[in-house]
Coordinates of C-alpha atoms in Angstrom, one line a residue:
M1 CA -20.3 6.0 32.3
F2 CA -19.9 8.5 29.5
A3 CA -18.9 11.4 31.8
S4 CA -16.1 9.3 33.3
R5 CA -14.9 8.3 29.9
M6 CA -14.8 11.9 28.7
Q7 CA -13.0 12.9 31.9
E8 CA -10.4 10.2 31.4
F9 CA -9.9 11.1 27.7
A10 CA -9.4 14.8 28.6
S11 CA -6.9 13.8 31.2
R12 CA -5.0 11.7 28.8
L13 CA -5.0 14.6 26.3
D14 CA -3.7 17.0 28.9
D15 CA -1.0 14.5 30.0
A16 CA 0.1 14.2 26.4
G17 CA 0.3 17.9 25.9
I18 CA -2.6 17.9 23.4
D19 CA -4.8 21.0 23.5
L20 CA -7.7 19.7 21.3
A21 CA -8.9 16.5 19.9
L22 CA -11.3 16.3 16.9
I23 CA -13.1 12.9 16.9
T24 CA -15.1 11.8 13.9
D25 CA -15.2 8.0 14.2
D26 CA -18.8 7.0 14.9
D27 CA -18.0 4.4 17.5
N28 CA -15.6 6.7 19.3
V29 CA -18.2 9.5 19.4
Y30 CA -20.6 7.1 20.9
Y31 CA -18.0 5.7 23.4
L32 CA -17.3 9.2 24.7
T33 CA -20.8 10.8 24.6
G34 CA -23.5 8.2 24.2
Y35 CA -24.7 9.8 20.9
H36 CA -25.5 7.3 18.2
D37 CA -27.6 6.6 15.1
Y38 CA -27.3 10.0 13.6
L39 CA -26.9 10.6 9.8
H40 CA -23.4 9.6 8.9
M41 CA -21.0 10.6 6.2
E42 CA -22.8 8.4 3.7
F43 CA -25.3 11.3 3.6
G44 CA -22.5 13.9 3.3
R45 CA -23.1 15.2 6.8
P46 CA -20.2 15.2 9.2
T47 CA -20.5 14.9 13.0
I48 CA -17.4 16.1 14.9
L49 CA -16.7 15.8 18.6
A50 CA -14.2 18.4 19.9
V51 CA -12.6 17.8 23.3
T52 CA -10.0 20.0 25.0
G53 CA -7.4 19.0 27.5
D54 CA -9.2 20.9 30.2
G55 CA -12.3 18.8 29.7
D56 CA -14.5 21.2 27.6
S57 CA -16.5 19.4 24.9
L58 CA -18.5 20.4 21.8
L59 CA -20.6 18.3 19.5
I60 CA -20.9 19.6 15.9
T61 CA -23.8 17.8 14.3
P62 CA -26.5 18.4 11.6
Q63 CA -29.6 20.5 12.6
L64 CA -32.0 17.6 11.7
D65 CA -30.4 15.5 14.4
L66 CA -30.3 18.2 17.1
N67 CA -33.2 16.7 19.1
S68 CA -31.5 13.3 19.1
A69 CA -28.2 14.9 20.2
R70 CA -29.9 16.7 23.0
A71 CA -31.6 13.5 24.2
S72 CA -28.5 11.3 24.2
A73 CA -25.2 13.2 24.1
R74 CA -23.4 13.7 27.4
I75 CA -21.7 16.9 26.3
N76 CA -21.0 20.5 27.4
R77 CA -22.3 22.2 24.2
I78 CA -23.9 21.3 20.9
A79 CA -23.4 23.3 17.7
A80 CA -26.0 22.4 15.0
W81 CA -25.5 23.2 11.4
N82 CA -27.8 23.1 8.4
D83 CA -27.3 22.2 4.7
G84 CA -26.2 25.1 2.6
I85 CA -26.4 27.7 5.4
G86 CA -23.3 29.7 6.3
E87 CA -20.2 27.6 6.7
E88 CA -22.1 24.5 7.7
W89 CA -20.0 22.2 9.9
R90 CA -16.9 24.4 9.3
Q91 CA -18.3 27.3 11.3
E92 CA -16.9 26.3 14.7
L93 CA -13.6 24.8 13.7
P94 CA -11.5 28.0 13.1
G95 CA -12.2 29.3 16.6
L96 CA -11.6 25.8 18.1
V97 CA -8.1 25.4 16.6
R98 CA -7.0 29.1 16.7
N99 CA -5.1 28.9 20.0
A100 CA -4.4 25.2 20.1
G101 CA -0.8 24.2 20.1
R102 CA -1.3 20.5 19.3
V103 CA -4.4 19.0 17.7
A104 CA -5.2 15.3 17.7
I105 CA -7.3 13.7 15.0
E106 CA -8.1 10.2 13.8
P107 CA -6.1 10.1 10.5
E108 CA -7.4 6.7 9.4
C109 CA -11.1 7.5 9.7
M110 CA -11.6 11.2 9.5
P111 CA -13.7 11.9 6.4
P112 CA -11.6 13.3 3.6
V113 CA -13.6 16.5 3.3
V114 CA -13.1 17.2 7.0
R115 CA -9.4 16.2 6.9
A116 CA -8.8 18.5 4.0
Y117 CA -10.4 21.5 5.9
V118 CA -8.5 20.7 9.1
G119 CA -5.3 20.6 7.0
E120 CA -6.1 24.2 5.9
L121 CA -6.5 25.4 9.4
V122 CA -3.7 23.5 11.2
E123 CA -0.2 23.2 10.1
S124 CA 0.9 19.5 9.8
A125 CA 3.6 19.9 12.5
K126 CA 0.8 20.6 15.1
L127 CA -1.3 17.5 14.2
T128 CA -1.0 14.2 16.0
S129 CA -3.1 11.1 16.3
A130 CA -5.8 10.3 18.9
T131 CA -6.3 6.8 17.5
G132 CA -3.9 4.9 19.8
M133 CA -5.0 6.8 22.9
L134 CA -8.7 5.9 22.3
A135 CA -7.8 2.3 21.4
Q136 CA -5.9 1.9 24.7
M137 CA -8.9 3.3 26.6
R138 CA -11.3 1.0 25.0
M139 CA -9.1 -2.2 25.3
I140 CA -10.1 -3.1 28.8
K141 CA -13.8 -3.2 29.2
S142 CA -15.7 -1.8 32.3
E143 CA -18.1 -3.9 34.2
E144 CA -21.0 -2.2 32.4
E145 CA -19.4 -3.2 29.0
L146 CA -18.8 -6.8 30.2
Q147 CA -22.5 -7.0 31.0
L148 CA -23.3 -5.8 27.4
A149 CA -20.9 -8.4 26.1
R150 CA -22.6 -11.2 28.0
H151 CA -26.0 -10.0 26.8
A152 CA -24.7 -9.7 23.2
G153 CA -23.7 -13.4 23.6
L154 CA -27.3 -14.3 24.5
V155 CA -28.6 -12.5 21.4
A156 CA -26.0 -14.2 19.2
M157 CA -26.9 -17.6 20.6
A158 CA -30.6 -17.0 20.0
M159 CA -29.8 -16.2 16.4
M160 CA -27.6 -19.2 15.9
A161 CA -30.2 -21.6 17.4
A162 CA -32.9 -20.1 15.1
G163 CA -30.6 -20.4 12.1
R164 CA -29.8 -24.0 12.9
S165 CA -33.5 -24.8 13.2
A166 CA -34.4 -23.1 9.9
I167 CA -31.7 -24.9 7.8
A168 CA -33.2 -27.8 5.9
D169 CA -33.3 -29.5 2.5
G170 CA -35.4 -27.4 0.1
V171 CA -35.2 -24.2 2.1
A172 CA -33.9 -20.9 0.7
E173 CA -31.0 -19.2 2.4
F174 CA -33.0 -16.0 2.9
E175 CA -35.6 -17.9 5.0
V176 CA -32.7 -18.7 7.4
A177 CA -31.8 -15.0 7.6
I178 CA -35.4 -14.1 8.4
A179 CA -35.4 -16.6 11.2
T180 CA -32.1 -15.4 12.7
A181 CA -33.1 -11.7 12.5
E182 CA -36.4 -12.3 14.3
A183 CA -34.9 -14.4 17.0
G184 CA -32.1 -11.9 17.7
T185 CA -34.5 -9.0 17.7
R186 CA -36.8 -10.7 20.2
K187 CA -34.0 -11.7 22.5
A188 CA -32.5 -8.2 22.4
A189 CA -35.9 -6.7 23.1
E190 CA -36.3 -9.0 26.1
L191 CA -32.9 -8.1 27.5
L192 CA -33.4 -4.3 26.9
A193 CA -36.7 -4.4 28.7
A194 CA -35.4 -6.4 31.7
H195 CA -32.0 -4.7 32.2
Y196 CA -31.8 -1.3 30.6
E197 CA -33.6 2.0 30.8
D198 CA -32.5 3.3 27.3
A199 CA -35.8 3.2 25.4
D200 CA -34.2 4.7 22.3
M201 CA -31.8 1.7 21.8
S202 CA -33.2 -0.4 19.0
P203 CA -33.3 -4.2 19.5
N204 CA -33.5 -4.9 15.7
S205 CA -30.7 -6.6 13.8
H206 CA -29.4 -4.3 11.1
F207 CA -26.7 -6.3 9.2
L208 CA -27.2 -8.6 6.2
Q209 CA -26.9 -12.2 7.3
I210 CA -23.5 -13.7 6.3
M211 CA -24.1 -17.3 5.2
A212 CA -23.1 -19.6 2.4
S213 CA -24.2 -23.1 1.3
G214 CA -23.3 -25.7 -1.3
E215 CA -20.9 -24.5 -4.0
T216 CA -20.9 -21.0 -2.4
I217 CA -19.3 -22.3 0.8
T218 CA -15.9 -20.9 -0.1
R219 CA -17.2 -17.3 -0.3
T220 CA -16.3 -16.1 3.2
H221 CA -18.7 -13.2 3.3
H222 CA -21.5 -14.3 1.0
R223 CA -24.9 -12.9 2.0
A224 CA -28.1 -14.9 2.3
S225 CA -29.6 -15.3 -1.2
T226 CA -32.5 -17.1 -2.9
R227 CA -30.4 -20.2 -3.3
I228 CA -32.1 -23.4 -2.3
M229 CA -30.1 -25.6 0.1
R230 CA -29.9 -29.4 -0.4
R231 CA -29.3 -32.4 1.7
G232 CA -25.6 -33.3 2.1
E233 CA -24.5 -29.7 1.6
P234 CA -22.4 -27.6 4.0
V235 CA -23.9 -24.4 5.4
F236 CA -22.0 -21.6 7.0
L237 CA -23.6 -19.1 9.4
C238 CA -21.7 -16.0 10.7
F239 CA -23.0 -13.5 13.2
C240 CA -19.9 -11.3 13.4
G241 CA -21.9 -8.4 12.0
M242 CA -25.4 -9.1 13.2
T243 CA -24.3 -9.5 16.9
N244 CA -24.7 -5.8 17.8
F245 CA -26.6 -5.6 21.1
H246 CA -26.8 -2.1 22.6
R247 CA -24.0 -1.3 20.1
F248 CA -21.7 -4.0 21.5
K249 CA -20.3 -6.4 18.9
L250 CA -19.1 -10.0 19.1
G251 CA -17.8 -12.7 16.8
F252 CA -19.7 -16.0 16.4
D253 CA -19.9 -18.5 13.6
R254 CA -20.5 -22.2 12.8
T255 CA -20.4 -24.6 9.9
F256 CA -23.2 -27.2 9.5
W257 CA -24.3 -30.0 7.1
I258 CA -27.8 -30.9 6.1
G259 CA -28.6 -34.5 6.9
D260 CA -25.2 -36.0 6.1
I261 CA -21.9 -35.0 4.6
A262 CA -22.0 -35.7 0.8
D263 CA -18.3 -35.1 0.4
G264 CA -16.5 -37.1 3.0
S265 CA -13.3 -35.1 2.7
Q266 CA -15.0 -32.1 4.2
A267 CA -15.2 -33.8 7.6
S268 CA -11.5 -34.0 8.1
I269 CA -11.1 -30.4 7.1
Y270 CA -13.7 -29.4 9.6
E271 CA -11.9 -31.3 12.3
I272 CA -8.7 -29.4 11.6
A273 CA -10.6 -26.1 11.9
L274 CA -12.0 -27.2 15.2
A275 CA -8.5 -28.2 16.4
S276 CA -7.1 -24.9 15.4
Q277 CA -9.6 -23.0 17.5
Q278 CA -8.9 -25.3 20.5
A279 CA -5.2 -24.7 20.2
A280 CA -5.8 -21.0 20.3
L281 CA -8.0 -21.4 23.4
D282 CA -5.3 -23.5 25.1
A283 CA -3.0 -20.6 24.6
L284 CA -5.5 -17.9 25.5
R285 CA -4.9 -16.4 29.0
P286 CA -3.7 -13.1 30.6
G287 CA 0.0 -12.4 30.3
V288 CA 0.6 -14.0 26.8
T289 CA 0.9 -11.9 23.7
A290 CA -1.8 -11.7 21.1
E291 CA 0.5 -13.1 18.5
R292 CA 1.1 -16.2 20.6
V293 CA -2.5 -17.2 20.4
H294 CA -2.4 -16.8 16.6
A295 CA 0.8 -18.8 16.4
A296 CA -0.9 -21.8 18.2
Y297 CA -3.9 -21.6 15.8
A298 CA -1.6 -21.3 12.8
E299 CA 0.6 -24.2 13.8
V300 CA -2.3 -26.6 13.7
I301 CA -3.5 -25.4 10.2
R302 CA 0.0 -25.4 8.7
G303 CA 0.9 -28.7 10.3
A304 CA -2.1 -30.2 8.4
G305 CA -0.7 -28.9 5.1
Y306 CA -3.0 -25.8 4.7
D307 CA -2.2 -22.1 4.5
T308 CA -3.5 -20.0 7.4
P309 CA -6.6 -18.3 6.0
F310 CA -6.7 -15.2 8.2
R311 CA -5.9 -13.9 11.7
C312 CA -7.0 -16.1 14.6
G313 CA -9.2 -13.4 16.0
R314 CA -9.7 -9.8 17.2
A315 CA -10.9 -7.7 20.0
T316 CA -14.4 -6.4 19.8
G317 CA -16.5 -3.9 21.7
F318 CA -18.4 -0.9 20.3
S319 CA -16.5 -1.5 17.1
Y320 CA -16.3 -4.7 15.0
L321 CA -12.5 -4.5 15.1
E322 CA -10.6 -3.2 18.2
T323 CA -7.2 -3.6 19.8
P324 CA -5.5 -6.1 19.9
Q325 CA -5.7 -8.4 17.0
L326 CA -4.8 -12.1 17.4
V327 CA -2.4 -12.0 14.5
A328 CA 1.3 -12.3 13.8
G329 CA 3.2 -9.2 14.8
D330 CA 0.7 -8.0 17.5
R331 CA 2.7 -8.2 20.7
T332 CA 0.0 -6.7 22.9
I333 CA 0.0 -8.5 26.3
L334 CA -3.5 -9.9 26.9
R335 CA -5.1 -8.6 30.1
P336 CA -8.3 -9.4 32.1
G337 CA -11.3 -7.5 30.7
M338 CA -10.5 -7.8 27.1
V339 CA -13.2 -9.2 24.8
L340 CA -11.9 -11.4 22.0
A341 CA -13.4 -13.3 19.1
V342 CA -11.4 -16.5 18.5
D343 CA -11.7 -18.5 15.3
G344 CA -10.7 -21.8 13.9
S345 CA -10.7 -22.1 10.1
V346 CA -9.3 -24.0 7.1
S347 CA -9.8 -23.1 3.5
A348 CA -9.4 -25.7 0.7
E349 CA -10.1 -25.3 -3.1
T350 CA -13.8 -26.4 -2.9
F351 CA -14.6 -26.1 0.8
R352 CA -13.9 -24.0 3.8
A353 CA -14.8 -24.7 7.5
Q354 CA -15.0 -22.1 10.2
V355 CA -16.0 -22.1 13.8
G356 CA -15.7 -19.0 16.1
D357 CA -16.8 -17.8 19.5
S358 CA -16.3 -14.8 21.8
F359 CA -14.5 -14.8 25.1
I360 CA -13.7 -12.5 28.0
V361 CA -10.2 -12.7 29.3
T362 CA -10.3 -13.4 33.0
E363 CA -7.7 -13.4 35.8
D364 CA -6.9 -17.1 35.3
G365 CA -8.0 -17.8 31.7
W366 CA -11.2 -17.0 29.8
E367 CA -15.0 -16.9 30.1
Q368 CA -16.9 -18.0 27.0
I369 CA -19.8 -15.7 26.1
T370 CA -21.1 -17.5 22.9
D371 CA -21.8 -21.2 22.9
H372 CA -23.3 -23.6 20.4
P373 CA -22.6 -27.3 19.7
K374 CA -19.6 -27.7 17.4
S375 CA -18.4 -31.3 17.4
L376 CA -18.7 -32.9 14.0
E377 CA -21.6 -35.1 15.1
E378 CA -23.5 -32.1 16.5
V379 CA -23.3 -30.0 13.4
I380 CA -24.8 -32.6 11.0
L381 CA -28.4 -31.4 11.2
G382 CA -31.2 -34.0 11.1
S383 CA -28.9 -36.9 10.9

């Protein structure tokens, strides 16, 4: 899988007249090489993948991760560097770019310290972007990736079911987060053991649970806290960060109530959010533009007198955000093999409702890969 991706990327570079690409985005490095979970720039340690148009590849990575790189990276050569010794990660770059006519980088995500050094070595006229090329490659998922997406959906659904069961009057939010993380980890471990041979891939969830309850419900990305939930309150659960199975990400969220709905006005707002997602799904199919799906979603929300809170959705894969986005202005034609998170949402002054799922675009419509009850009656827990 990784060898074929690298070959395709090199071929695209050659077709575009690009002699060398310097890739620094963690997800793109993984997509092309299989190398993951090394120390990232948060620790001040760059990892740089160099790929030439004729298919030669080099991974520049810290010495302390050399054994991990040897074990997982599908690469021609590895150049390890150590803190404070010689030119560190800079050592290989002058030789790489010396005879390169055009050099592609990822301007939006190359670490500033690396970008500054590359700028010293390569005149700006020779620099171009590799971002769009990689985004196009990653847009249509392979059969292997679609299997990952479906399994990620199973992990997400296990987390949602566990979260639903843990929500109750008198329970702290963090208890829900513990339950979801355990359920997701156990399901991921089960799937890894049954379907994959990569023993180094961790099943553990590693993202803080997004959830909000009661008066915090309007805080879209509130994390689980020590707050005690009470009967009649709304509770929001989001797994758009925690769904990360075998590095494949999805979008998935629900709004619940405990026992009953104390504020009756919230019910009608939720129904609008539900209708906005359904309108998007009615429009979702191959051959339409990404912005058309967003327009269908937005029409429902605005028709009910509310402002559109955010884009209708986005493509996912090995990154949380990929191409295309279901948003005004994105005219990408949807094609089979895309994986999309599709949301419905309404935000009011004291309440927000959101429901979202992930889908694979198929030849004649879509395949749903996350599922959980979402009618108003089904999201009132213990009623």
